[in-house]
PDB file of C-alpha atoms and ligand atoms in Angstrom:
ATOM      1  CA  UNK A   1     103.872 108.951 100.154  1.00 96.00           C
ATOM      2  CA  UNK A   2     106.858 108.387  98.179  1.00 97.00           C
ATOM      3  CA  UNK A   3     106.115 106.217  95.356  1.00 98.00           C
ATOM      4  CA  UNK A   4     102.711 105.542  93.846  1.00 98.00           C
ATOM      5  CA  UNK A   5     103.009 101.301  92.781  1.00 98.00           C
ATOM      6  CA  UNK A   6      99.782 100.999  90.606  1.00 98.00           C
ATOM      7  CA  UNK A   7      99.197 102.797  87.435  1.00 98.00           C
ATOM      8  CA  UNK A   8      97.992 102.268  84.100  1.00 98.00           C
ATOM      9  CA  UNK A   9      99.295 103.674  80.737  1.00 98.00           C
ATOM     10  CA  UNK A  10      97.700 103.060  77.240  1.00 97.00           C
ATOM     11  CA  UNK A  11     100.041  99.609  77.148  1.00 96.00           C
ATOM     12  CA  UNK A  12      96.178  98.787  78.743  1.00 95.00           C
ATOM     13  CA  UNK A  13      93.310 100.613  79.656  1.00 95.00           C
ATOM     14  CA  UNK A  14      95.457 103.876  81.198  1.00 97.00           C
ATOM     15  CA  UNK A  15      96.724 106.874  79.401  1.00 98.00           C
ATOM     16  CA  UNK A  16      99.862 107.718  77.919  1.00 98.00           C
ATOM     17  CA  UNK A  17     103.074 107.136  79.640  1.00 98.00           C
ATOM     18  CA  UNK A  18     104.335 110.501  79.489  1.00 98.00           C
ATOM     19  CA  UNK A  19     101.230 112.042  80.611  1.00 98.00           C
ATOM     20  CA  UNK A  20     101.246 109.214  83.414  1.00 98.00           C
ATOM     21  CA  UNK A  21     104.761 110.553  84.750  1.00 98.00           C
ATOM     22  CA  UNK A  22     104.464 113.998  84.690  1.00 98.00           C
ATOM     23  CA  UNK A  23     101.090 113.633  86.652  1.00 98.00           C
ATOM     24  CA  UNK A  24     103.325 111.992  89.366  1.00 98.00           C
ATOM     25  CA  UNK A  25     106.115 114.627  88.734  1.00 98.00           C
ATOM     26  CA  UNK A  26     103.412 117.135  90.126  1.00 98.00           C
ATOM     27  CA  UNK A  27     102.564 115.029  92.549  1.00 98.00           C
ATOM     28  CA  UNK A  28     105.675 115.779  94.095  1.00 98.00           C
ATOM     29  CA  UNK A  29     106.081 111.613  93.923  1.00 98.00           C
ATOM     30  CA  UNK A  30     109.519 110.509  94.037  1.00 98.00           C
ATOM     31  CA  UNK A  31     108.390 106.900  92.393  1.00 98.00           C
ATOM     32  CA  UNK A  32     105.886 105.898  89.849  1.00 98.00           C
ATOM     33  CA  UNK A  33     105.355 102.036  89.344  1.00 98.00           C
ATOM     34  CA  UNK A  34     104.098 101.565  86.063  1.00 98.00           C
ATOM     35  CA  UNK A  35     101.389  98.559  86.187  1.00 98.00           C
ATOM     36  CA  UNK A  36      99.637  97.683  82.740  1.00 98.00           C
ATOM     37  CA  UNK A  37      97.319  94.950  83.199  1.00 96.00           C
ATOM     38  CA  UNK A  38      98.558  91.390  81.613  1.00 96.00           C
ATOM     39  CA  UNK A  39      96.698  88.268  81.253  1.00 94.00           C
ATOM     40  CA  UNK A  40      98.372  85.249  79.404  1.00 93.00           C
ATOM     41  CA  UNK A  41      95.841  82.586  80.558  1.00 92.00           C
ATOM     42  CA  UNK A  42      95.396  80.149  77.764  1.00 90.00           C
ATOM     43  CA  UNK A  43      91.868  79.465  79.210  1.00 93.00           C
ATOM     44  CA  UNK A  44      89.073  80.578  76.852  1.00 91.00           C
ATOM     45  CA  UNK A  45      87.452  83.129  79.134  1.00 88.00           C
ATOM     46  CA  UNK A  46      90.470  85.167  79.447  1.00 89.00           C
ATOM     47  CA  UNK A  47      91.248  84.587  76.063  1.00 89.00           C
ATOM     48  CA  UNK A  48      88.625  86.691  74.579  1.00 88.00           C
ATOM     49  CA  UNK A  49      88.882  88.955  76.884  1.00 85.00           C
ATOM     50  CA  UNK A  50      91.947  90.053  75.942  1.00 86.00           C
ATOM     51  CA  UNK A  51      91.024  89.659  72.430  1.00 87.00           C
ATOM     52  CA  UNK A  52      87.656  92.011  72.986  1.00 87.00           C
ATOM     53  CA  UNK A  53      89.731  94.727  75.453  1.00 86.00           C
ATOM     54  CA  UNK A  54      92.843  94.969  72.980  1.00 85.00           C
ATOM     55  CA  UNK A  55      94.934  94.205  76.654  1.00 77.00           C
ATOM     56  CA  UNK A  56      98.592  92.495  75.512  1.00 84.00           C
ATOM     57  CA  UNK A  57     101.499  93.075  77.640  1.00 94.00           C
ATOM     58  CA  UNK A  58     102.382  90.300  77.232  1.00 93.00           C
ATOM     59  CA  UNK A  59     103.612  90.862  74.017  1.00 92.00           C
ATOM     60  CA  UNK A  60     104.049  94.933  74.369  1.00 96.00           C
ATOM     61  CA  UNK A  61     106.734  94.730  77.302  1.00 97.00           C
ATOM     62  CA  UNK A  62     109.356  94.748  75.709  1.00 97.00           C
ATOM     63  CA  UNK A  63     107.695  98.044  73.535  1.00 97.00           C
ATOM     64  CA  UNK A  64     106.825  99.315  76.694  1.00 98.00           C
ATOM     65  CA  UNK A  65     110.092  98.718  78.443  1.00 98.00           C
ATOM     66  CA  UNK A  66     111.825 101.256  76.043  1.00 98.00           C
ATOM     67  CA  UNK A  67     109.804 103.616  76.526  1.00 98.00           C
ATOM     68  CA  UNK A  68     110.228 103.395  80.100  1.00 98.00           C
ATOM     69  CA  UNK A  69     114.032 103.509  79.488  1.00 98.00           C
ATOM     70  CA  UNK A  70     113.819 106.410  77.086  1.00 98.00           C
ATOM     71  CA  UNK A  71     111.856 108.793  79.611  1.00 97.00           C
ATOM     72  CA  UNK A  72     114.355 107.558  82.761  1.00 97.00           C
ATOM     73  CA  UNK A  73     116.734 109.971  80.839  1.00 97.00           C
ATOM     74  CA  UNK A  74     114.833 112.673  80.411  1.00 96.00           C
ATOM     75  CA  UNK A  75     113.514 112.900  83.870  1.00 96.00           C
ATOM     76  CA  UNK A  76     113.835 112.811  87.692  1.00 94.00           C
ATOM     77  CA  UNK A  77     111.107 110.837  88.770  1.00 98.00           C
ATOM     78  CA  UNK A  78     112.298 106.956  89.450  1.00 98.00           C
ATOM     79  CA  UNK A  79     109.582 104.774  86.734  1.00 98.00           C
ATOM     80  CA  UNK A  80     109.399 101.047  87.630  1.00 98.00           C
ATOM     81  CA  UNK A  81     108.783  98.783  84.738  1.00 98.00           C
ATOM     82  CA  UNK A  82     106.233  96.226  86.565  1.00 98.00           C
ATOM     83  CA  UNK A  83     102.628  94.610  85.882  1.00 98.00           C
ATOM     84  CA  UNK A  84      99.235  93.537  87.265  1.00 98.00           C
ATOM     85  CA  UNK A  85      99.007  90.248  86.441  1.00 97.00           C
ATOM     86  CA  UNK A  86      95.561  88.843  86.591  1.00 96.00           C
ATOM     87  CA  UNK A  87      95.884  85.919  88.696  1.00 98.00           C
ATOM     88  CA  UNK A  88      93.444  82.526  88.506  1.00 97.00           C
ATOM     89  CA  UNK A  89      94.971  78.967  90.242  1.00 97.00           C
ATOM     90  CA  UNK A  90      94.650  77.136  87.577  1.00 96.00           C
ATOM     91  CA  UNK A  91      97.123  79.549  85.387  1.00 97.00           C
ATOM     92  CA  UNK A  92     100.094  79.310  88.215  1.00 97.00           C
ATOM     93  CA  UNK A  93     102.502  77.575  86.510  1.00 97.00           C
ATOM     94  CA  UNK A  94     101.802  79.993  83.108  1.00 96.00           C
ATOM     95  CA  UNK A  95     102.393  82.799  85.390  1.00 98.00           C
ATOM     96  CA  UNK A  96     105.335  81.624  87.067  1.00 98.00           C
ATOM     97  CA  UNK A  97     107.425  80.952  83.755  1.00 98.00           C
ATOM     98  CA  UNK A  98     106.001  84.742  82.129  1.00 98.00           C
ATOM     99  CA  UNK A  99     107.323  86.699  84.941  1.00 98.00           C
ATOM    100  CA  UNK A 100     110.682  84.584  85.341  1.00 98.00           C
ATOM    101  CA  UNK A 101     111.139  85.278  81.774  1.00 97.00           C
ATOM    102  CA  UNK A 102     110.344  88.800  81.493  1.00 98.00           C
ATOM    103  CA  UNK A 103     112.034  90.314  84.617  1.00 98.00           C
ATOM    104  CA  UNK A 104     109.739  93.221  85.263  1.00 98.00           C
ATOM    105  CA  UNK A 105     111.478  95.354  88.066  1.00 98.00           C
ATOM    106  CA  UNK A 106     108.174  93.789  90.045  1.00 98.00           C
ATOM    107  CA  UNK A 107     104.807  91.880  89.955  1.00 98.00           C
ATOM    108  CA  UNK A 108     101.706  93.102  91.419  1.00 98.00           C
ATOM    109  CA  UNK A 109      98.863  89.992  91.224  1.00 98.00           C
ATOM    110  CA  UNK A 110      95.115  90.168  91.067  1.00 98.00           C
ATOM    111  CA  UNK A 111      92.167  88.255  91.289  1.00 98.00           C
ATOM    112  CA  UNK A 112      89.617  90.610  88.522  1.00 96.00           C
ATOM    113  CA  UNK A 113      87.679  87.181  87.803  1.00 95.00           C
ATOM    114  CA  UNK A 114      85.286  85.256  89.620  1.00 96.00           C
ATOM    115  CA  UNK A 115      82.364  83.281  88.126  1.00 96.00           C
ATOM    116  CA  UNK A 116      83.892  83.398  84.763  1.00 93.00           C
ATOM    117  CA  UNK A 117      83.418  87.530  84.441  1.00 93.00           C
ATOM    118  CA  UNK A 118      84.713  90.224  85.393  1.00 93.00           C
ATOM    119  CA  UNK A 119      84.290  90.704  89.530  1.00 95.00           C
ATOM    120  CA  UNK A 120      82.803  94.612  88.574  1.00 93.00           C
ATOM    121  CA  UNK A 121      79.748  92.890  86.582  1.00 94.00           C
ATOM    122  CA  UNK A 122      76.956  94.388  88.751  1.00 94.00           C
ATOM    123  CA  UNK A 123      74.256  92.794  86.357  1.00 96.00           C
ATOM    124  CA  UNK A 124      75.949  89.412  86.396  1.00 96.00           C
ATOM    125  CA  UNK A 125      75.759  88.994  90.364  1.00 97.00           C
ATOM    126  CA  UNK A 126      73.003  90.912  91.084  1.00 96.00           C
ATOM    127  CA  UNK A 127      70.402  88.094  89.741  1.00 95.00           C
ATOM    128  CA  UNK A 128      71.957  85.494  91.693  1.00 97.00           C
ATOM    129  CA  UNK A 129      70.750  84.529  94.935  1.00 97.00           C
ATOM    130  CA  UNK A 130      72.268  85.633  97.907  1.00 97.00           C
ATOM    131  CA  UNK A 131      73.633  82.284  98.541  1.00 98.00           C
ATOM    132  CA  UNK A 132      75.234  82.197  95.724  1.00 98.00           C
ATOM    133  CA  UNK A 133      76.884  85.744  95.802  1.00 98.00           C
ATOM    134  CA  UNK A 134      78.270  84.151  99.345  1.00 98.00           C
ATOM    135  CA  UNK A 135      79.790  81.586  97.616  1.00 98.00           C
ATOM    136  CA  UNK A 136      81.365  83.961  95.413  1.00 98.00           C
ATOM    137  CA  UNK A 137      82.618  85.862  97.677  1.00 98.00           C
ATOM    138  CA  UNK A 138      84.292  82.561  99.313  1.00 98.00           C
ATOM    139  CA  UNK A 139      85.591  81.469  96.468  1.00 98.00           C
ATOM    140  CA  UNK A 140      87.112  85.130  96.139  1.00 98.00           C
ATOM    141  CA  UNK A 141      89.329  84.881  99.266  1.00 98.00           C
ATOM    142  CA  UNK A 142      89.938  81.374  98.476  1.00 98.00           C
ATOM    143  CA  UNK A 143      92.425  82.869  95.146  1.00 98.00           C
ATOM    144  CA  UNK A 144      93.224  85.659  96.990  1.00 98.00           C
ATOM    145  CA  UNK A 145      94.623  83.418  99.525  1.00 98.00           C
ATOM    146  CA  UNK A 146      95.979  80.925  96.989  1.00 98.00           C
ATOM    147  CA  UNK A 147      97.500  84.095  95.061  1.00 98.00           C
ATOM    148  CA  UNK A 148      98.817  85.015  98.760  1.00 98.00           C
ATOM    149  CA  UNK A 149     100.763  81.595  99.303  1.00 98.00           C
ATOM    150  CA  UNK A 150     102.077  81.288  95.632  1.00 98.00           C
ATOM    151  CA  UNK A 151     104.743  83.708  96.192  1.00 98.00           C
ATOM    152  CA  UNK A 152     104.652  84.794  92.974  1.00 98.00           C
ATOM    153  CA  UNK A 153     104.186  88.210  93.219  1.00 98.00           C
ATOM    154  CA  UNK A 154     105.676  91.165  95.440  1.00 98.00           C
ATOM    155  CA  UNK A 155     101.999  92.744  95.909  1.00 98.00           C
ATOM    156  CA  UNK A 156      98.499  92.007  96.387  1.00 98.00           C
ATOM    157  CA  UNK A 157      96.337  94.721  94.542  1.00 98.00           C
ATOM    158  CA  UNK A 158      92.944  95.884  95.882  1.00 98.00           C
ATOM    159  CA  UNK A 159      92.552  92.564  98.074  1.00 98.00           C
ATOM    160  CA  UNK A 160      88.323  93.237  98.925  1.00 97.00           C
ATOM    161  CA  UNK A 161      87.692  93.683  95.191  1.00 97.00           C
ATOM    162  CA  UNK A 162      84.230  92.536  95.852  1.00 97.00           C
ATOM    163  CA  UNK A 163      83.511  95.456  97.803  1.00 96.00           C
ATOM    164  CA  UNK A 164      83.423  97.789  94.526  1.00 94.00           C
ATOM    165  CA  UNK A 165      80.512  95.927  93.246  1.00 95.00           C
ATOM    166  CA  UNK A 166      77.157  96.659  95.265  1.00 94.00           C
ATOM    167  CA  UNK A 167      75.802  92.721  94.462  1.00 97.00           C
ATOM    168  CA  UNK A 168      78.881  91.194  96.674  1.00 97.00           C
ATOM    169  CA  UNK A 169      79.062  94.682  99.048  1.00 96.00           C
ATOM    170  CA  UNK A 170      79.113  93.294 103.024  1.00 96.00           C
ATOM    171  CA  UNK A 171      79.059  89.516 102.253  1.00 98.00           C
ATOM    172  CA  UNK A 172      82.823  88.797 103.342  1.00 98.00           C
ATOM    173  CA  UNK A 173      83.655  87.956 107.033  1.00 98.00           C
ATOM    174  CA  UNK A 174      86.091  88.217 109.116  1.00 98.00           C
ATOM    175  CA  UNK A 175      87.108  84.557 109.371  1.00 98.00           C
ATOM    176  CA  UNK A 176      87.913  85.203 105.749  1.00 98.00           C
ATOM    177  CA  UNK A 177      89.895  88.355 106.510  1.00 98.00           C
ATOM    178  CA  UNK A 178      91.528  86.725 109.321  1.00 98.00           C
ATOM    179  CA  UNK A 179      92.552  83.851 106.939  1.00 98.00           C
ATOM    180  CA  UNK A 180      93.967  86.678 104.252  1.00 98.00           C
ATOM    181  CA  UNK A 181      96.034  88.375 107.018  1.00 98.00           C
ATOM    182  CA  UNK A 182      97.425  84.952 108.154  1.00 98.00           C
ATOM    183  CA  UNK A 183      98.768  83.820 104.450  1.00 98.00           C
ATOM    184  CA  UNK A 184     100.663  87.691 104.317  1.00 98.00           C
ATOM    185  CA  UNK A 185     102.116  86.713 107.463  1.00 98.00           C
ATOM    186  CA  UNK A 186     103.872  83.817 105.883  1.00 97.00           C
ATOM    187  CA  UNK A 187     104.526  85.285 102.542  1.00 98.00           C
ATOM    188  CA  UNK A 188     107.107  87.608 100.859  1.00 98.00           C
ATOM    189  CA  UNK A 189     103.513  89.200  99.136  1.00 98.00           C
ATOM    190  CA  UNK A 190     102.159  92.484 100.259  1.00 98.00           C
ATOM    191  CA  UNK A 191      99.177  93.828 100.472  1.00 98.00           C
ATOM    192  CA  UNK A 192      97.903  97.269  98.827  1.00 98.00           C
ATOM    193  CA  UNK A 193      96.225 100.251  99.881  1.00 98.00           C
ATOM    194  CA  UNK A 194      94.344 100.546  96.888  1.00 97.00           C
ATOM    195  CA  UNK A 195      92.502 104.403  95.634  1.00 96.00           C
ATOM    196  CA  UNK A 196      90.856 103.035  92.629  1.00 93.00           C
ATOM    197  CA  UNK A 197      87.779 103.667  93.736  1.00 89.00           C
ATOM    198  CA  UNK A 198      87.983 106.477  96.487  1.00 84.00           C
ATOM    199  CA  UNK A 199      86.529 109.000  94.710  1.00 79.00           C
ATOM    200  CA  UNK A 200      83.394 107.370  93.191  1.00 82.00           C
ATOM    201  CA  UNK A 201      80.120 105.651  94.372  1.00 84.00           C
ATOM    202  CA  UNK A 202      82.483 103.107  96.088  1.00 82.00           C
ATOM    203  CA  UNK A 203      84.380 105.945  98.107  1.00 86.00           C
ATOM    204  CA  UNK A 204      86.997 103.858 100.290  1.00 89.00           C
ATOM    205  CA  UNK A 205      90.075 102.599 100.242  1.00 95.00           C
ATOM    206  CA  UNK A 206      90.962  98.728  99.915  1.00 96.00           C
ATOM    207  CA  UNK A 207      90.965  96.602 101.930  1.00 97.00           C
ATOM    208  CA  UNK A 208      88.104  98.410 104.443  1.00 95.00           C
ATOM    209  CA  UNK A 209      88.675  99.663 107.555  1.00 95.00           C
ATOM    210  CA  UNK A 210      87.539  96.341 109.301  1.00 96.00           C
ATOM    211  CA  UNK A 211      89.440  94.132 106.910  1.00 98.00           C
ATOM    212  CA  UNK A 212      92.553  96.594 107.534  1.00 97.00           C
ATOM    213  CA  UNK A 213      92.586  96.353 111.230  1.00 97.00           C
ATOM    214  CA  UNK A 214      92.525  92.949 111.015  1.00 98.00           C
ATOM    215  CA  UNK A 215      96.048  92.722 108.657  1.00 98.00           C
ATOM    216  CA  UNK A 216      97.495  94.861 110.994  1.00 97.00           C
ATOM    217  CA  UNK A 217      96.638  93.124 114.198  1.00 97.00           C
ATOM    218  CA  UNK A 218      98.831  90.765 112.186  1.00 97.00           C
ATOM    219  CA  UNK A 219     101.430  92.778 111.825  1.00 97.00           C
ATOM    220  CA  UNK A 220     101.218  93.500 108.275  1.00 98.00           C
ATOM    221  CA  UNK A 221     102.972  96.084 105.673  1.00 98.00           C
ATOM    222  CA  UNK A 222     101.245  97.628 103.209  1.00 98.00           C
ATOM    223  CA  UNK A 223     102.413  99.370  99.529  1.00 98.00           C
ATOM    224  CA  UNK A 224     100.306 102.199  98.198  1.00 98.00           C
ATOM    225  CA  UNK A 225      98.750 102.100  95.027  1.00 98.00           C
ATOM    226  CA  UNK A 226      96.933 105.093  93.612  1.00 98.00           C
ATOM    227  CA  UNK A 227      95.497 102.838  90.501  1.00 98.00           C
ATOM    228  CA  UNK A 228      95.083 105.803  88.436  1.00 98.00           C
ATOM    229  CA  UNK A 229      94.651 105.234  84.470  1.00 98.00           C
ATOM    230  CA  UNK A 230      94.309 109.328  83.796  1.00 98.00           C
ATOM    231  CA  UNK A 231      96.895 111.674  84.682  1.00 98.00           C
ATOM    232  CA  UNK A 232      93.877 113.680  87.122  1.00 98.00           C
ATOM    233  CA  UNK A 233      93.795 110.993  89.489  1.00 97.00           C
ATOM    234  CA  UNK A 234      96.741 110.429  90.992  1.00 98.00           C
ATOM    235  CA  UNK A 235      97.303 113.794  92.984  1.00 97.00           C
ATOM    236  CA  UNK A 236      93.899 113.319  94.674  1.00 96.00           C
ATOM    237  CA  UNK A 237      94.250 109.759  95.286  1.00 97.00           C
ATOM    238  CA  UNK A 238      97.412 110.197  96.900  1.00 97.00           C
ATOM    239  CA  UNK A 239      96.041 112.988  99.072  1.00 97.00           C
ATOM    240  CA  UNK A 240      93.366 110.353  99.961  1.00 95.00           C
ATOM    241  CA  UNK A 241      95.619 107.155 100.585  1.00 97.00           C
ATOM    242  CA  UNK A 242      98.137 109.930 102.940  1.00 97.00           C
ATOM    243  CA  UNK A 243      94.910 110.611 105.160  1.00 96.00           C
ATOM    244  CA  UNK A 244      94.270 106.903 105.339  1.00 96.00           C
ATOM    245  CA  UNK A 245      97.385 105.720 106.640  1.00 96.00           C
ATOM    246  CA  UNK A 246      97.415 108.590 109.099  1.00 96.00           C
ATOM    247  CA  UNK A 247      94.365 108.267 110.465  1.00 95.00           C
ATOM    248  CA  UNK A 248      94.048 104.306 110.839  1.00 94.00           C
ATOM    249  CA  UNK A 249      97.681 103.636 111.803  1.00 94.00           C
ATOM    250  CA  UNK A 250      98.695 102.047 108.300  1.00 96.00           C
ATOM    251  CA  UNK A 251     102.137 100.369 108.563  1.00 94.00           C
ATOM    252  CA  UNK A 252     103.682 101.342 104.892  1.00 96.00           C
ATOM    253  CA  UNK A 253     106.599  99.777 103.363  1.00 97.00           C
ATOM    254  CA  UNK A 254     108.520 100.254 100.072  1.00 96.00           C
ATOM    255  CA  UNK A 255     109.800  97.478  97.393  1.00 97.00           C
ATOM    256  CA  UNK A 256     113.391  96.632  97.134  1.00 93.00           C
ATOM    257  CA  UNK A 257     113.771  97.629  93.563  1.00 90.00           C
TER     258      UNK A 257
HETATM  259 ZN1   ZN B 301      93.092  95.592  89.291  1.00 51.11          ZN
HETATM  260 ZN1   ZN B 302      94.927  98.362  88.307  1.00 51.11          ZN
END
């Protein structure tokens, strides 16, 4: 593994940049991709959720992007200036004119809401019917898809969120996978092997192993993401995301940057 695309610093809910970097530095990474979360839907929900988390790259880039600049100096390690955009239909055009406008070295999109909340709110699902957490789930592929075919981002983070919480655990299909791996075909997007979760009750990668053979019977590429927000993480996570690709075949590919 050569570069690590998906981690968080303190510009969200991560820890701080330097610490960040010389995590990856031990590593023995060549590449860190620094990915603070960003939201800069003018719906309400969102709103206040960036309001309550404290979450504002989109006004901290350029704060951010400095500091990135400032530590390229000082070491070896290659440090991409890029984002995880949290990514909803209805804010497409929003999120077209942001990124155009701030040039981050790349995009990484994600769907983190569904239902209004965030998709980790165990107690929010798990009183709904099982019907309903279907739908849910549907409606989760259908903006993954949707994010997929906008072509507005160079990766696709952790694209079976909906595995991480237990309430929506086993309820996607592959129809829906197949669908996924058919819009990546088409698309300049990537998918990520995702480690945010390896190591906890969770413990796998995204997307599954079923969901993964499917994308590559299609053919597809894949980035790596460690999604680490403390400096501990990302040595284990890589170690975890290197055993993965070897042992299921993974097809990785690296950004143009
Ligand atoms: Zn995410
Ligand atoms: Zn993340």
């Amino acid at each position: 593994m050569r570069c690590d695309y998906h981690t968080h610093t303190t510009y969200s809910d991560g820890s701080f940049l330097s610490w960040m970097v010389s995590a990856a530095e031990r590593a023995r990474l060549d590449a860190i991709g620094i990915t603070d979360h960003c939201t800069i839907s003018a719906r309400e929900g969102p709103r206040r959720q960036r309001a309550n988390m404290g979450f504002n790259l989109d006004v901290t880039y350029e704060r951010r992007r400095s500091a990135i600049e400032a530590m390229r100096e000082r070491r070896d390690i290659e440090i991409h200036d890029g984002v995880e955009m949290d990514f909803h239909p209805d804010d497409s055009g929003e999120i077209a004119a942001f990124l155009d406008e701030v040039g981050f070295d790349y995009a990484i999109g994600s769907v983190h809401e569904l239902d209004g909340t965030n998709v980790h709110s165990e107690d929010h699902f798990a009183e709904q019917s099982a019907a309903a957490r279907r739908s849910h789930v549907a409606t989760y592929f259908d903006r993954l898809v949707t994010l997929v075919e906008s072509e507005l981002f160079d990766v696709a983070a952790h694209i079976d969120l909906v595995e991480r919480n237990s309430a929506l655990r086993g309820l996607a299909t592959d129809e829906q996978y197949r669908r996924v791996a058919e819009a990546f075909a088409d698309s300049r997007t990537v998918p990520e092997l995702n480690a945010g979760r390896v190591r906890s009750e969770y413990g796998e990668v995204h997307p599954t192993p079923q969901f993964t053979e499917i994308l590559l019977e299609e053919g597809i590429e894949f980035v790596l993401g460690t999604d680490s927000h403390e400096p501990k993480e990302i040595e284990p996570r890589k170690a975890e995301l290197e055993t993965f690709t070897a042992t299921h075949d993974v097809e990785t590919t690296t950004l143009s940057l």
